[in-house]
Structures are given as C-alpha cells and as structure tokens.
XYZ file of N, CA and C in Angstrom:
222
model
N -168.371 -148.542 54.789
C -168.028 -148.360 56.183
C -167.504 -146.934 56.360
N -168.298 -146.033 56.920
C -167.840 -144.652 57.082
C -166.789 -144.546 58.190
N -165.848 -143.657 57.994
C -164.825 -143.440 59.004
C -165.331 -142.462 60.041
N -164.720 -142.497 61.194
C -165.104 -141.590 62.273
C -164.638 -140.183 61.948
N -165.534 -139.245 62.057
C -165.177 -137.847 61.835
C -164.504 -137.312 63.092
N -163.480 -136.555 62.900
C -162.755 -135.988 64.025
C -163.204 -134.557 64.223
N -163.663 -134.262 65.411
C -164.098 -132.913 65.740
C -162.923 -132.182 66.389
N -162.456 -131.144 65.752
C -161.327 -130.369 66.267
C -161.724 -128.907 66.358
N -161.197 -128.286 67.369
C -161.386 -126.843 67.448
C -160.344 -126.199 66.534
N -160.666 -125.058 65.956
C -159.697 -124.428 65.050
C -158.454 -123.961 65.805
N -157.318 -124.146 65.175
C -156.058 -123.699 65.761
C -155.788 -122.274 65.317
N -155.472 -121.442 66.257
C -155.153 -120.054 65.942
C -153.815 -119.695 66.567
N -153.029 -118.987 65.806
C -151.746 -118.488 66.300
C -151.671 -117.011 65.945
N -151.452 -116.199 66.944
C -151.340 -114.760 66.705
C -149.913 -114.426 66.304
N -149.784 -113.667 65.242
C -148.469 -113.226 64.794
C -148.236 -111.855 65.411
N -147.358 -111.810 66.377
C -147.075 -110.552 67.055
C -145.801 -109.926 66.536
N -145.152 -109.203 67.407
C -143.917 -108.528 67.017
C -142.726 -109.489 66.949
N -142.945 -110.753 67.354
C -141.858 -111.737 67.330
C -141.554 -112.227 65.917
N -142.505 -112.096 64.998
C -142.241 -112.473 63.614
C -143.001 -113.708 63.184
N -143.049 -113.876 61.871
C -143.802 -114.975 61.280
C -143.133 -116.324 61.541
N -141.806 -116.368 61.607
C -141.106 -117.636 61.834
C -141.481 -118.222 63.189
N -141.551 -117.370 64.192
C -141.915 -117.836 65.532
C -143.357 -118.321 65.544
N -144.241 -117.635 64.803
C -145.646 -118.040 64.742
C -145.793 -119.395 64.046
N -145.011 -119.626 62.995
C -145.057 -120.912 62.301
C -144.560 -122.021 63.219
N -143.504 -121.767 63.954
C -142.977 -122.754 64.891
C -144.018 -123.086 65.960
N -144.707 -122.063 66.454
C -145.739 -122.252 67.464
C -146.910 -123.057 66.895
N -147.287 -122.772 65.638
C -148.362 -123.508 64.987
C -147.993 -124.981 64.817
N -146.778 -125.259 64.400
C -146.343 -126.644 64.237
C -146.370 -127.379 65.565
N -145.956 -126.711 66.632
C -145.970 -127.311 67.961
C -147.404 -127.637 68.388
N -148.338 -126.713 68.121
C -149.745 -126.950 68.456
C -150.316 -128.110 67.645
N -149.963 -128.162 66.361
C -150.465 -129.235 65.512
C -149.931 -130.586 65.972
N -148.693 -130.639 66.386
C -148.123 -131.890 66.886
C -148.809 -132.310 68.183
N -149.097 -131.354 69.057
C -149.755 -131.664 70.323
C -151.174 -132.165 70.094
N -151.858 -131.635 69.097
C -153.225 -132.057 68.796
C -153.259 -133.392 68.056
N -152.146 -133.814 67.487
C -152.113 -135.065 66.739
C -152.518 -134.911 65.290
N -152.553 -133.697 64.794
C -152.975 -133.453 63.418
C -151.948 -134.004 62.431
N -150.672 -133.807 62.716
C -149.634 -134.284 61.794
C -149.652 -135.804 61.689
N -149.824 -136.481 62.818
C -149.879 -137.944 62.808
C -151.087 -138.425 62.004
N -152.216 -137.734 62.169
C -153.430 -138.098 61.430
C -153.236 -137.891 59.926
N -152.582 -136.810 59.536
C -152.326 -136.572 58.111
C -151.446 -137.660 57.517
N -150.398 -138.042 58.242
C -149.520 -139.093 57.751
C -150.260 -140.414 57.645
N -151.136 -140.674 58.610
C -151.879 -141.927 58.613
C -152.840 -141.995 57.433
N -153.467 -140.901 57.085
C -154.457 -140.884 56.009
C -153.838 -140.712 54.624
N -152.552 -140.504 54.546
C -151.916 -140.258 53.256
C -152.026 -141.464 52.322
N -151.911 -142.677 52.879
C -151.958 -143.899 52.078
C -152.970 -144.867 52.676
N -153.579 -145.654 51.811
C -154.509 -146.678 52.279
C -153.727 -147.803 52.922
N -154.233 -148.291 54.064
C -153.588 -149.395 54.747
C -154.600 -150.536 54.867
N -154.214 -151.709 54.417
C -155.107 -152.859 54.496
C -155.436 -153.154 55.962
N -156.636 -153.680 56.231
C -157.009 -153.959 57.622
C -156.053 -154.895 58.345
N -155.497 -155.878 57.645
C -154.560 -156.801 58.295
C -153.277 -156.065 58.699
N -152.809 -155.178 57.848
C -151.610 -154.396 58.152
C -151.891 -153.441 59.297
N -153.101 -152.884 59.287
C -153.492 -151.957 60.343
C -153.497 -152.658 61.706
N -154.004 -153.908 61.740
C -154.025 -154.667 63.002
C -152.620 -154.961 63.486
N -151.734 -155.374 62.549
C -150.346 -155.663 62.942
C -149.659 -154.422 63.468
N -149.884 -153.290 62.815
C -149.264 -152.041 63.240
C -149.781 -151.624 64.608
N -151.077 -151.782 64.833
C -151.668 -151.433 66.115
C -151.080 -152.301 67.231
N -150.917 -153.601 66.960
C -150.344 -154.501 67.958
C -148.886 -154.160 68.240
N -148.128 -153.831 67.200
C -146.716 -153.506 67.411
C -146.567 -152.183 68.165
N -147.452 -151.216 67.880
C -147.409 -149.951 68.615
C -147.737 -150.175 70.086
N -148.711 -151.032 70.373
C -149.066 -151.337 71.761
C -147.894 -152.010 72.470
N -147.219 -152.929 71.772
C -146.055 -153.599 72.360
C -144.938 -152.594 72.635
N -144.750 -151.652 71.712
C -143.716 -150.628 71.907
C -144.032 -149.781 73.131
N -145.315 -149.397 73.285
C -145.698 -148.604 74.454
C -145.505 -149.387 75.747
N -145.828 -150.695 75.708
C -145.629 -151.529 76.915
C -144.160 -151.616 77.284
N -143.294 -151.820 76.263
C -141.851 -151.885 76.546
C -141.354 -150.572 77.125
N -141.813 -149.471 76.547
C -141.389 -148.155 77.023
C -141.856 -147.928 78.454
N -143.106 -148.302 78.738
C -143.653 -148.125 80.080
C -142.913 -148.982 81.097
N -142.582 -150.230 80.731
C -141.874 -151.092 81.666
C -140.452 -150.583 81.893
N -139.828 -150.022 80.850
C -138.488 -149.463 81.010
C -138.531 -148.250 81.935
N -139.572 -147.422 81.777
C -139.710 -146.242 82.642
C -139.985 -146.639 84.087
N -140.717 -147.747 84.295
C -140.987 -148.215 85.653
C -139.699 -148.704 86.318
N -138.814 -149.307 85.548
C -137.551 -149.781 86.115
C -136.645 -148.617 86.502
N -136.664 -147.561 85.721
C -135.814 -146.402 85.985
C -136.323 -145.629 87.195
N -137.629 -145.432 87.276
C -138.216 -144.612 88.345
C -138.368 -145.337 89.643
C-alpha cells in the first residue's frame, strides 16, 4: 500500500543583515505553518492502523470541543 506523496514547494529564507538566528527563526515559523514539523513527527514511528484510527477520532473530538468552546465565547 503506497503512501501519498506530498508535493511541497521549496522553502527559502533569505539571510540578510538581521543575522542567521533571525533567519533560522523565520524558517522554523514557515515550516510550522506548512505542517512539515508535524509530518516529520508523525512519520518518525510506525503507528498501527487501529491506533491511527483512534488518534484520528480523538483529534476530531478535540477540534469539535475547541470549536464549540469558541462558539460559546464569541
């Protein structure tokens, strides 16, 4: 069963006069926005399909709770 290939555009960060530390921070922010860090963590270990289904369901429940809480506040 082949996995879905993810098509990503290359991330580029220009290192200007602000320094390398600022460029690294900017790169990390871009990677987090693209979801690359989450994907790396997910692929680090094999997850059984049953565990994957439970995790997917719990994440959906968490998002529903968060959304309903935000609806009550707003």
